[in-house]
């Protein structure tokens, strides 16, 4: 029997050219998180299934989780998201930790989904969360950080938008205004969450099954038509919905102050599929017509620590996936060409006696932080340049018997075409030539 060379369905083999792209994304994520003072953390790949049962919601637990019994009869799952692990870890230390707690991670996650563009069974997700931050300021910081990350790739408000809603507002509408029980409200949440994925007729048909009264049906449709913060403001006033439900004024004022409003849009259908959100909820959408999907989702959650017997501690955060981010950058032409590796110099020799001096030079250069690859055999001149090109080397050394006798090395910069011969022991001049 021969085995398939392909990876398990919905997962990727990250060959060097793909891993380079992923590392490029991770580098920007690390830099941005640290610019805002977030500290890296990590957790285990496996968790007990109960951790997700407690708050993540039925869809994730019943349909998307990879679960199995371990040898000790414990029911475990490969992490499908990071937030429950984060909450479990924060529950251990939050009493002693200075607040707010600002943490980030880039874990790989697995969900049993139907693989398609932008959706795989394994993806890496940039998670950024803040606990114990002042309301509105914490939300603002999280939005600002997400925008700063996308801006660092050259993206702006023409490329993406942040669709925003608030769970308290939807709760108030469903429970207080429409008098729905918690159970029915949750079902309506699920339907609302699928609004963009369903054809309108199917959505309305499913809405019928809720048998809403005429007034409540009209109110719900009026709510669904809201498409800006101005619309929302009018709706809240007309229906006497108190600003205590969502005092978005302060949050909105901050975003105005820092010219971020052009990125934000109110969207009544954003409620998020995960059950733990209690406050603001948002998704970052790609504006490219071929790629209309969320590359990031997040929100505020007040009560996640309660499941560990701790007092509530408000948190806000988001997850931004590597698959969707790459699609986003690619569709807008914002991904640099990373098809080749990057090396500073390829050191080669054309005669056997050249190997030792070349290896010595390589060691001295590496000790000074120069990225060096060496040929491991003698190379003819016509082989050297194509090899340097493939290895992404900026410079190349040529060392034949002439140079060997006089303890010299010729270096050529492949970008400028400049070639200079140096004494082999003139390390500082060699480094200057390579790194300039
Ligand atoms: P989520 O909306 O399930 O949220 O995932 C966040 C992002 O991860 C999505 O917008 C998408 O970019 C990416 N993503 C999710 N599933 C897949 C998949 N199967 N394939 C490729 N990309 C995917 C959460 O997971 C929350 N725990 C985020 C969070 C952190 N909320 C607060 N803090």
Tab-separated table of C-alpha atoms and ligand atoms in Angstrom:
chain	number	residue	atom	x	y	z
A	1	UNK	CA	0.000	0.000	0.000
A	2	UNK	CA	1.355	3.439	-0.864
A	3	UNK	CA	0.343	6.363	1.333
A	4	UNK	CA	-0.934	9.714	0.149
A	5	UNK	CA	1.652	12.490	0.065
A	6	UNK	CA	-1.021	15.083	0.727
A	7	UNK	CA	-1.698	16.531	4.182
A	8	UNK	CA	-4.844	15.695	6.143
A	9	UNK	CA	-7.950	17.360	4.664
A	10	UNK	CA	-8.181	21.066	5.449
A	11	UNK	CA	-4.618	21.360	6.782
A	12	UNK	CA	-1.550	22.770	5.058
A	13	UNK	CA	2.014	21.644	4.559
A	14	UNK	CA	3.852	24.914	4.948
A	15	UNK	CA	6.753	24.620	2.513
A	16	UNK	CA	9.471	27.276	2.957
A	17	UNK	CA	7.846	29.692	0.490
A	18	UNK	CA	4.514	29.485	2.389
A	19	UNK	CA	6.170	29.521	5.797
A	20	UNK	CA	8.001	32.707	4.780
A	21	UNK	CA	4.650	34.378	4.148
A	22	UNK	CA	3.285	33.147	7.467
A	23	UNK	CA	6.391	34.350	9.310
A	24	UNK	CA	6.024	37.741	7.637
A	25	UNK	CA	2.448	37.941	9.020
A	26	UNK	CA	3.568	36.749	12.473
A	27	UNK	CA	6.386	39.294	12.564
A	28	UNK	CA	3.964	42.196	12.047
A	29	UNK	CA	1.615	40.696	14.659
A	30	UNK	CA	4.417	40.434	17.220
A	31	UNK	CA	5.668	43.945	16.502
A	32	UNK	CA	2.188	45.516	16.685
A	33	UNK	CA	1.186	43.717	19.902
A	34	UNK	CA	4.426	44.748	21.567
A	35	UNK	CA	4.049	48.357	20.388
A	36	UNK	CA	0.888	48.439	22.529
A	37	UNK	CA	2.567	46.740	25.515
A	38	UNK	CA	0.905	43.318	25.108
A	39	UNK	CA	2.852	40.353	26.459
A	40	UNK	CA	3.093	37.002	24.688
A	41	UNK	CA	1.582	33.894	26.331
A	42	UNK	CA	0.808	30.374	25.169
A	43	UNK	CA	-1.226	27.407	26.335
A	44	UNK	CA	-1.658	23.702	25.664
A	45	UNK	CA	-2.904	22.205	22.404
A	46	UNK	CA	-5.362	19.986	24.300
A	47	UNK	CA	-8.026	21.043	26.771
A	48	UNK	CA	-10.865	19.190	28.464
A	49	UNK	CA	-14.030	19.439	26.347
A	50	UNK	CA	-15.933	20.878	29.334
A	51	UNK	CA	-13.932	24.078	28.980
A	52	UNK	CA	-15.626	24.731	25.631
A	53	UNK	CA	-18.982	23.340	26.741
A	54	UNK	CA	-19.147	26.011	29.431
A	55	UNK	CA	-19.277	29.076	27.180
A	56	UNK	CA	-18.257	28.653	23.554
A	57	UNK	CA	-21.667	27.642	22.203
A	58	UNK	CA	-23.335	24.639	20.632
A	59	UNK	CA	-22.043	25.011	17.082
A	60	UNK	CA	-18.407	24.906	18.145
A	61	UNK	CA	-18.842	22.044	20.617
A	62	UNK	CA	-21.264	19.852	18.647
A	63	UNK	CA	-20.054	20.386	15.101
A	64	UNK	CA	-16.539	21.790	15.002
A	65	UNK	CA	-14.509	20.325	17.795
A	66	UNK	CA	-11.949	17.527	17.374
A	67	UNK	CA	-12.481	15.419	20.463
A	68	UNK	CA	-11.371	12.062	21.801
A	69	UNK	CA	-10.994	10.083	25.003
A	70	UNK	CA	-7.439	9.974	26.294
A	71	UNK	CA	-5.973	6.836	27.854
A	72	UNK	CA	-7.174	8.022	31.258
A	73	UNK	CA	-10.805	8.286	30.055
A	74	UNK	CA	-10.742	12.083	29.988
A	75	UNK	CA	-12.691	13.709	27.169
A	76	UNK	CA	-10.280	16.106	25.516
A	77	UNK	CA	-10.363	18.445	22.516
A	78	UNK	CA	-7.771	19.996	20.264
A	79	UNK	CA	-8.189	23.732	20.911
A	80	UNK	CA	-10.685	25.212	18.417
A	81	UNK	CA	-10.156	28.727	19.827
A	82	UNK	CA	-7.868	30.358	22.375
A	83	UNK	CA	-10.228	32.476	24.492
A	84	UNK	CA	-11.294	29.708	26.948
A	85	UNK	CA	-7.631	28.737	27.547
A	86	UNK	CA	-6.783	32.405	28.061
A	87	UNK	CA	-9.648	32.837	30.544
A	88	UNK	CA	-8.513	29.707	32.425
A	89	UNK	CA	-4.959	31.082	32.628
A	90	UNK	CA	-6.065	34.594	33.639
A	91	UNK	CA	-8.300	33.056	36.338
A	92	UNK	CA	-5.122	31.620	37.938
A	93	UNK	CA	-3.191	34.872	38.206
A	94	UNK	CA	-5.522	37.868	37.930
A	95	UNK	CA	-5.609	38.622	41.668
A	96	UNK	CA	-1.882	39.326	41.783
A	97	UNK	CA	-1.346	40.628	38.237
A	98	UNK	CA	-1.184	44.379	37.671
A	99	UNK	CA	-4.208	45.546	35.685
A	100	UNK	CA	-5.079	45.843	32.964
A	101	UNK	CA	-3.731	42.464	31.843
A	102	UNK	CA	-2.661	42.754	28.200
A	103	UNK	CA	-1.737	39.476	26.510
A	104	UNK	CA	-1.382	38.106	23.002
A	105	UNK	CA	-0.695	34.761	21.324
A	106	UNK	CA	-0.557	33.223	17.841
A	107	UNK	CA	-1.800	29.641	18.395
A	108	UNK	CA	-2.764	27.088	15.741
A	109	UNK	CA	-6.365	25.978	16.148
A	110	UNK	CA	-8.381	23.117	14.681
A	111	UNK	CA	-12.047	23.149	13.717
A	112	UNK	CA	-13.890	20.452	11.813
A	113	UNK	CA	-15.235	22.659	9.021
A	114	UNK	CA	-15.923	22.199	5.330
A	115	UNK	CA	-12.672	23.421	3.748
A	116	UNK	CA	-13.219	26.298	1.302
A	117	UNK	CA	-11.602	29.631	0.434
A	118	UNK	CA	-10.722	31.341	3.693
A	119	UNK	CA	-11.845	28.411	5.835
A	120	UNK	CA	-9.617	25.464	6.723
A	121	UNK	CA	-9.521	22.856	9.457
A	122	UNK	CA	-6.283	24.197	10.859
A	123	UNK	CA	-5.429	27.871	11.018
A	124	UNK	CA	-3.228	30.129	13.120
A	125	UNK	CA	-4.979	32.967	14.907
A	126	UNK	CA	-3.558	36.205	16.305
A	127	UNK	CA	-5.331	36.615	19.652
A	128	UNK	CA	-5.150	39.926	21.499
A	129	UNK	CA	-7.048	40.462	24.750
A	130	UNK	CA	-7.183	42.982	27.560
A	131	UNK	CA	-8.673	42.224	31.001
A	132	UNK	CA	-9.699	44.751	33.619
A	133	UNK	CA	-9.461	47.765	31.283
A	134	UNK	CA	-11.828	50.710	31.648
A	135	UNK	CA	-14.963	50.297	29.520
A	136	UNK	CA	-14.793	52.067	26.143
A	137	UNK	CA	-11.063	52.761	26.553
A	138	UNK	CA	-10.254	49.040	26.433
A	139	UNK	CA	-12.531	48.578	23.415
A	140	UNK	CA	-10.950	51.557	21.726
A	141	UNK	CA	-7.426	50.237	22.345
A	142	UNK	CA	-8.327	46.843	20.877
A	143	UNK	CA	-9.821	48.449	17.743
A	144	UNK	CA	-6.835	50.743	17.441
A	145	UNK	CA	-4.421	47.808	17.700
A	146	UNK	CA	-6.263	45.800	15.015
A	147	UNK	CA	-6.323	48.823	12.692
A	148	UNK	CA	-2.627	49.547	13.360
A	149	UNK	CA	-1.751	45.964	12.419
A	150	UNK	CA	-3.604	46.166	9.099
A	151	UNK	CA	-2.149	49.611	8.419
A	152	UNK	CA	1.344	48.177	8.941
A	153	UNK	CA	0.713	46.061	5.810
A	154	UNK	CA	-0.276	49.201	3.887
A	155	UNK	CA	-4.047	48.689	4.231
A	156	UNK	CA	-6.498	51.533	4.863
A	157	UNK	CA	-10.245	52.256	5.009
A	158	UNK	CA	-10.617	51.558	1.290
A	159	UNK	CA	-9.533	47.959	1.918
A	160	UNK	CA	-11.406	46.958	5.084
A	161	UNK	CA	-14.139	48.003	7.486
A	162	UNK	CA	-15.043	47.113	11.032
A	163	UNK	CA	-18.669	46.130	11.478
A	164	UNK	CA	-19.817	46.816	15.017
A	165	UNK	CA	-22.749	45.926	17.232
A	166	UNK	CA	-23.429	45.463	20.943
A	167	UNK	CA	-24.784	42.333	22.634
A	168	UNK	CA	-26.583	44.338	25.366
A	169	UNK	CA	-28.487	46.228	22.733
A	170	UNK	CA	-29.621	43.056	20.948
A	171	UNK	CA	-30.464	41.430	24.303
A	172	UNK	CA	-32.550	44.426	25.281
A	173	UNK	CA	-34.368	44.381	21.971
A	174	UNK	CA	-35.091	40.643	22.090
A	175	UNK	CA	-35.844	40.224	25.764
A	176	UNK	CA	-37.228	43.558	26.979
A	177	UNK	CA	-38.879	44.899	23.844
A	178	UNK	CA	-39.902	41.693	22.079
A	179	UNK	CA	-40.433	39.737	25.321
A	180	UNK	CA	-38.641	36.626	24.044
A	181	UNK	CA	-37.492	33.982	26.526
A	182	UNK	CA	-33.705	33.464	26.835
A	183	UNK	CA	-34.030	30.230	24.882
A	184	UNK	CA	-35.934	31.778	21.960
A	185	UNK	CA	-33.684	34.863	22.017
A	186	UNK	CA	-30.647	32.583	21.635
A	187	UNK	CA	-32.252	30.930	18.594
A	188	UNK	CA	-32.967	34.318	17.055
A	189	UNK	CA	-29.328	35.257	17.718
A	190	UNK	CA	-28.229	32.202	15.738
A	191	UNK	CA	-30.518	33.134	12.849
A	192	UNK	CA	-29.261	36.729	12.875
A	193	UNK	CA	-25.677	35.443	12.855
A	194	UNK	CA	-26.438	33.609	9.585
A	195	UNK	CA	-28.150	36.590	7.937
A	196	UNK	CA	-25.309	37.243	5.455
A	197	UNK	CA	-24.948	33.556	4.572
A	198	UNK	CA	-28.649	32.931	3.817
A	199	UNK	CA	-30.674	34.113	0.820
A	200	UNK	CA	-33.160	36.755	2.016
A	201	UNK	CA	-36.222	34.581	1.259
A	202	UNK	CA	-34.819	31.699	3.347
A	203	UNK	CA	-33.994	34.088	6.173
A	204	UNK	CA	-37.544	35.500	6.192
A	205	UNK	CA	-39.023	32.023	6.008
A	206	UNK	CA	-37.011	30.972	9.048
A	207	UNK	CA	-38.016	34.166	10.819
A	208	UNK	CA	-41.664	33.152	10.340
A	209	UNK	CA	-41.077	30.074	12.497
A	210	UNK	CA	-40.577	32.384	15.502
A	211	UNK	CA	-44.233	33.487	15.184
A	212	UNK	CA	-43.451	37.008	16.328
A	213	UNK	CA	-46.394	39.324	16.886
A	214	UNK	CA	-46.996	41.849	14.081
A	215	UNK	CA	-45.473	44.701	16.112
A	216	UNK	CA	-42.430	42.704	17.109
A	217	UNK	CA	-41.944	41.464	13.561
A	218	UNK	CA	-42.036	45.078	12.304
A	219	UNK	CA	-39.654	46.184	15.055
A	220	UNK	CA	-37.233	43.397	14.164
A	221	UNK	CA	-37.275	44.300	10.460
A	222	UNK	CA	-36.789	47.977	11.305
A	223	UNK	CA	-33.769	46.980	13.400
A	224	UNK	CA	-32.393	44.855	10.543
A	225	UNK	CA	-32.452	47.850	8.200
A	226	UNK	CA	-30.152	49.975	10.380
A	227	UNK	CA	-26.946	50.598	8.504
A	228	UNK	CA	-25.103	53.413	10.267
A	229	UNK	CA	-24.464	54.837	13.726
A	230	UNK	CA	-26.789	57.735	12.813
A	231	UNK	CA	-29.589	55.226	12.042
A	232	UNK	CA	-28.898	53.514	15.330
A	233	UNK	CA	-29.057	56.759	17.290
A	234	UNK	CA	-32.473	57.566	15.787
A	235	UNK	CA	-33.720	54.038	16.443
A	236	UNK	CA	-32.666	54.206	20.108
A	237	UNK	CA	-34.412	57.552	20.566
A	238	UNK	CA	-37.620	56.510	18.760
A	239	UNK	CA	-37.927	53.340	20.817
A	240	UNK	CA	-36.836	54.958	24.073
A	241	UNK	CA	-33.882	52.665	24.493
A	242	UNK	CA	-31.779	54.011	27.285
A	243	UNK	CA	-28.158	54.968	26.594
A	244	UNK	CA	-27.270	52.774	29.609
A	245	UNK	CA	-27.829	49.772	27.321
A	246	UNK	CA	-24.888	50.893	25.244
A	247	UNK	CA	-23.229	54.191	25.903
A	248	UNK	CA	-21.549	54.152	22.548
A	249	UNK	CA	-21.184	57.947	22.595
A	250	UNK	CA	-17.905	57.853	24.557
A	251	UNK	CA	-16.485	55.092	22.400
A	252	UNK	CA	-17.575	56.855	19.253
A	253	UNK	CA	-16.096	60.168	20.461
A	254	UNK	CA	-12.694	58.487	20.916
A	255	UNK	CA	-12.752	56.950	17.465
A	256	UNK	CA	-13.609	60.392	16.036
A	257	UNK	CA	-10.804	62.029	17.981
A	258	UNK	CA	-8.290	59.609	16.429
A	259	UNK	CA	-9.797	59.605	12.917
A	260	UNK	CA	-10.821	55.978	13.069
A	261	UNK	CA	-14.527	56.514	12.301
A	262	UNK	CA	-13.975	55.952	8.591
A	263	UNK	CA	-13.169	52.322	9.462
A	264	UNK	CA	-16.318	51.697	11.506
A	265	UNK	CA	-19.857	50.863	10.462
A	266	UNK	CA	-22.827	49.849	12.550
A	267	UNK	CA	-24.190	46.461	11.446
A	268	UNK	CA	-27.239	44.982	13.218
A	269	UNK	CA	-26.466	41.458	11.952
A	270	UNK	CA	-23.130	41.202	13.759
A	271	UNK	CA	-23.822	39.182	16.904
A	272	UNK	CA	-20.963	36.595	16.745
A	273	UNK	CA	-21.436	32.832	16.959
A	274	UNK	CA	-19.653	32.395	20.293
A	275	UNK	CA	-21.860	32.585	23.380
A	276	UNK	CA	-19.549	34.328	25.834
A	277	UNK	CA	-19.713	37.864	24.404
A	278	UNK	CA	-21.697	40.296	26.540
A	279	UNK	CA	-20.692	43.737	25.235
A	280	UNK	CA	-19.417	45.224	22.013
A	281	UNK	CA	-19.007	42.692	19.175
A	282	UNK	CA	-17.245	43.275	15.873
A	283	UNK	CA	-15.902	41.718	12.716
A	284	UNK	CA	-13.342	43.147	10.311
A	285	UNK	CA	-14.544	42.675	6.762
A	286	UNK	CA	-12.539	42.670	3.584
A	287	UNK	CA	-14.026	45.208	1.142
A	288	UNK	CA	-12.658	43.413	-1.928
A	289	UNK	CA	-15.626	42.145	-3.990
A	290	UNK	CA	-13.994	38.707	-4.484
A	291	UNK	CA	-13.275	38.264	-0.834
A	292	UNK	CA	-16.222	39.549	1.193
A	293	UNK	CA	-15.511	37.757	4.430
A	294	UNK	CA	-14.419	38.367	8.007
A	295	UNK	CA	-10.706	38.317	8.617
A	296	UNK	CA	-11.090	39.089	12.276
A	297	UNK	CA	-13.752	38.731	14.955
A	298	UNK	CA	-13.950	39.763	18.555
A	299	UNK	CA	-15.781	41.477	21.327
A	300	UNK	CA	-16.188	42.105	25.029
A	301	UNK	CA	-17.005	39.427	27.577
A	302	UNK	CA	-17.745	40.087	31.262
A	303	UNK	CA	-18.304	36.725	32.804
A	304	UNK	CA	-15.795	34.224	31.432
A	305	UNK	CA	-13.886	33.958	34.719
A	306	UNK	CA	-17.037	32.976	36.601
A	307	UNK	CA	-16.847	29.420	35.286
A	308	UNK	CA	-13.647	29.034	37.313
A	309	UNK	CA	-15.324	30.285	40.491
A	310	UNK	CA	-13.785	33.756	40.160
A	311	UNK	CA	-15.440	37.172	40.318
A	312	UNK	CA	-16.325	38.633	36.911
A	313	UNK	CA	-13.467	40.471	35.233
A	314	UNK	CA	-14.320	42.254	31.989
A	315	UNK	CA	-12.244	41.373	28.964
A	316	UNK	CA	-12.150	42.526	25.339
A	317	UNK	CA	-10.251	40.976	22.489
A	318	UNK	CA	-10.144	39.602	19.001
A	319	UNK	CA	-8.912	36.722	16.882
A	320	UNK	CA	-7.480	37.365	13.421
A	321	UNK	CA	-6.754	34.353	11.221
A	322	UNK	CA	-3.646	33.814	9.084
A	323	UNK	CA	-5.606	32.288	6.161
A	324	UNK	CA	-8.026	35.188	5.867
A	325	UNK	CA	-5.303	37.776	6.427
A	326	UNK	CA	-3.207	36.311	3.607
A	327	UNK	CA	-6.230	36.243	1.252
A	328	UNK	CA	-6.969	39.845	2.208
A	329	UNK	CA	-3.424	41.051	1.507
A	330	UNK	CA	-3.216	39.074	-1.710
A	331	UNK	CA	-6.495	40.342	-3.113
A	332	UNK	CA	-5.412	43.957	-2.520
A	333	UNK	CA	-1.855	43.448	-3.823
A	334	UNK	CA	-0.406	44.160	-0.367
A	335	UNK	CA	1.658	41.005	-0.010
A	336	UNK	CA	5.327	41.503	-0.925
A	337	UNK	CA	7.100	38.955	-3.125
A	338	UNK	CA	8.420	36.357	-0.697
A	339	UNK	CA	8.919	33.597	-3.235
A	340	UNK	CA	12.669	33.543	-2.580
A	341	UNK	CA	14.577	33.295	0.699
A	342	UNK	CA	16.646	36.256	1.873
A	343	UNK	CA	20.373	35.829	2.414
A	344	UNK	CA	23.101	38.434	2.586
A	345	UNK	CA	25.816	36.495	0.827
A	346	UNK	CA	26.577	33.213	-0.914
A	347	UNK	CA	30.214	32.199	-0.395
A	348	UNK	CA	31.589	29.937	-3.101
A	349	UNK	CA	34.994	28.580	-4.142
A	350	UNK	CA	36.192	27.292	-7.473
A	351	UNK	CA	39.091	25.136	-6.293
A	352	UNK	CA	39.307	22.510	-3.527
A	353	UNK	CA	41.753	24.489	-1.376
A	354	UNK	CA	39.176	27.294	-1.163
A	355	UNK	CA	36.817	25.411	1.120
A	356	UNK	CA	38.541	26.065	4.464
A	357	UNK	CA	39.116	29.826	3.974
A	358	UNK	CA	35.501	30.170	2.798
A	359	UNK	CA	34.156	28.296	5.841
A	360	UNK	CA	36.339	30.437	8.130
A	361	UNK	CA	35.086	33.629	6.527
A	362	UNK	CA	31.493	32.345	6.827
A	363	UNK	CA	31.929	31.735	10.571
A	364	UNK	CA	33.393	35.204	11.164
A	365	UNK	CA	30.587	36.853	9.176
A	366	UNK	CA	27.851	34.873	10.974
A	367	UNK	CA	29.344	35.921	14.306
A	368	UNK	CA	28.654	39.517	13.184
A	369	UNK	CA	25.038	38.741	12.233
A	370	UNK	CA	25.526	38.398	8.461
A	371	UNK	CA	23.281	35.750	6.855
A	372	UNK	CA	25.661	33.481	4.965
A	373	UNK	CA	25.151	30.367	2.897
A	374	UNK	CA	28.138	28.441	1.691
A	375	UNK	CA	28.588	26.176	-1.288
A	376	UNK	CA	29.545	22.695	-0.126
A	377	UNK	CA	31.513	21.810	-3.265
A	378	UNK	CA	33.626	23.557	-5.853
A	379	UNK	CA	31.488	25.463	-8.333
A	380	UNK	CA	32.164	26.624	-11.868
A	381	UNK	CA	31.611	30.315	-12.501
A	382	UNK	CA	28.559	29.681	-14.721
A	383	UNK	CA	26.810	27.814	-11.853
A	384	UNK	CA	27.453	30.444	-9.177
A	385	UNK	CA	25.144	33.250	-10.297
A	386	UNK	CA	22.031	31.138	-10.938
A	387	UNK	CA	22.554	29.524	-7.518
A	388	UNK	CA	22.856	32.923	-5.806
A	389	UNK	CA	19.650	34.020	-7.532
A	390	UNK	CA	17.734	30.923	-6.319
A	391	UNK	CA	19.016	31.330	-2.767
A	392	UNK	CA	18.044	34.988	-2.679
A	393	UNK	CA	21.639	36.080	-1.914
A	394	UNK	CA	22.369	39.768	-2.357
A	395	UNK	CA	26.121	39.225	-2.767
A	396	UNK	CA	28.312	36.399	-3.911
A	397	UNK	CA	31.967	35.544	-3.399
A	398	UNK	CA	34.262	34.232	-6.090
A	399	UNK	CA	37.423	32.544	-4.912
A	400	UNK	CA	39.760	30.956	-7.440
A	401	UNK	CA	43.465	29.998	-7.246
A	402	UNK	CA	44.615	33.592	-7.868
A	403	UNK	CA	42.756	34.859	-4.834
A	404	UNK	CA	43.655	31.859	-2.725
A	405	UNK	CA	47.386	32.460	-3.243
A	406	UNK	CA	47.096	36.117	-2.279
A	407	UNK	CA	44.649	35.506	0.640
A	408	UNK	CA	41.939	37.519	-1.009
A	409	UNK	CA	38.297	37.162	-1.913
A	410	UNK	CA	36.313	38.877	-4.680
A	411	UNK	CA	32.766	39.942	-3.765
A	412	UNK	CA	30.072	40.956	-6.170
A	413	UNK	CA	26.854	42.774	-5.285
A	414	UNK	CA	24.219	41.247	-7.561
A	415	UNK	CA	21.885	44.230	-7.283
A	416	UNK	CA	24.381	46.987	-8.190
A	417	UNK	CA	26.790	44.801	-10.181
A	418	UNK	CA	29.719	46.274	-8.208
A	419	UNK	CA	32.679	43.921	-7.661
A	420	UNK	CA	35.628	44.475	-5.270
A	421	UNK	CA	38.481	42.253	-4.128
A	422	UNK	CA	39.210	42.301	-0.364
A	423	UNK	CA	41.937	40.858	1.855
A	424	UNK	CA	40.356	37.785	3.513
A	425	UNK	CA	41.106	39.173	6.977
A	426	UNK	CA	39.615	42.634	6.305
A	427	UNK	CA	36.332	41.654	7.949
A	428	UNK	CA	34.961	45.143	8.572
A	429	UNK	CA	35.393	46.175	4.906
A	430	UNK	CA	33.781	42.906	3.747
A	431	UNK	CA	30.811	43.394	6.087
A	432	UNK	CA	30.400	47.006	5.001
A	433	UNK	CA	30.346	45.943	1.331
A	434	UNK	CA	27.791	43.169	1.956
A	435	UNK	CA	25.464	45.112	4.225
A	436	UNK	CA	25.474	48.478	2.412
B	1	LIG	P1	-13.802	33.558	15.547
B	1	LIG	O1	-14.687	34.571	14.907
B	1	LIG	O2	-14.312	32.186	15.685
B	1	LIG	O3	-13.412	34.148	16.982
B	1	LIG	O4	-12.425	33.532	14.758
B	1	LIG	C1	-11.708	34.729	14.527
B	1	LIG	C2	-11.098	34.737	13.135
B	1	LIG	O5	-10.325	33.553	12.949
B	1	LIG	C3	-12.110	34.697	11.983
B	1	LIG	O6	-12.574	35.990	11.660
B	1	LIG	C4	-11.266	34.099	10.872
B	1	LIG	O7	-10.398	35.091	10.326
B	1	LIG	C5	-10.374	33.127	11.607
B	1	LIG	N1	-10.932	31.765	11.512
B	1	LIG	C6	-11.843	31.179	12.315
B	1	LIG	N2	-12.100	29.916	11.919
B	1	LIG	C7	-11.319	29.684	10.827
B	1	LIG	C8	-11.119	28.585	9.940
B	1	LIG	N3	-11.767	27.437	10.096
B	1	LIG	N4	-10.243	28.727	8.922
B	1	LIG	C9	-9.556	29.883	8.744
B	1	LIG	N5	-9.703	30.957	9.545
B	1	LIG	C10	-10.575	30.877	10.562
B	1	LIG	C11	-12.714	33.479	17.926
B	1	LIG	O8	-12.141	32.414	17.753
B	1	LIG	C12	-12.616	34.230	19.252
B	1	LIG	N6	-12.067	33.307	20.261
B	1	LIG	C13	-11.768	35.475	19.071
B	1	LIG	C14	-11.611	36.283	20.314
B	1	LIG	C15	-10.463	36.525	21.007
B	1	LIG	N7	-12.580	36.944	20.929
B	1	LIG	C16	-12.088	37.569	21.978
B	1	LIG	N8	-10.806	37.310	22.050
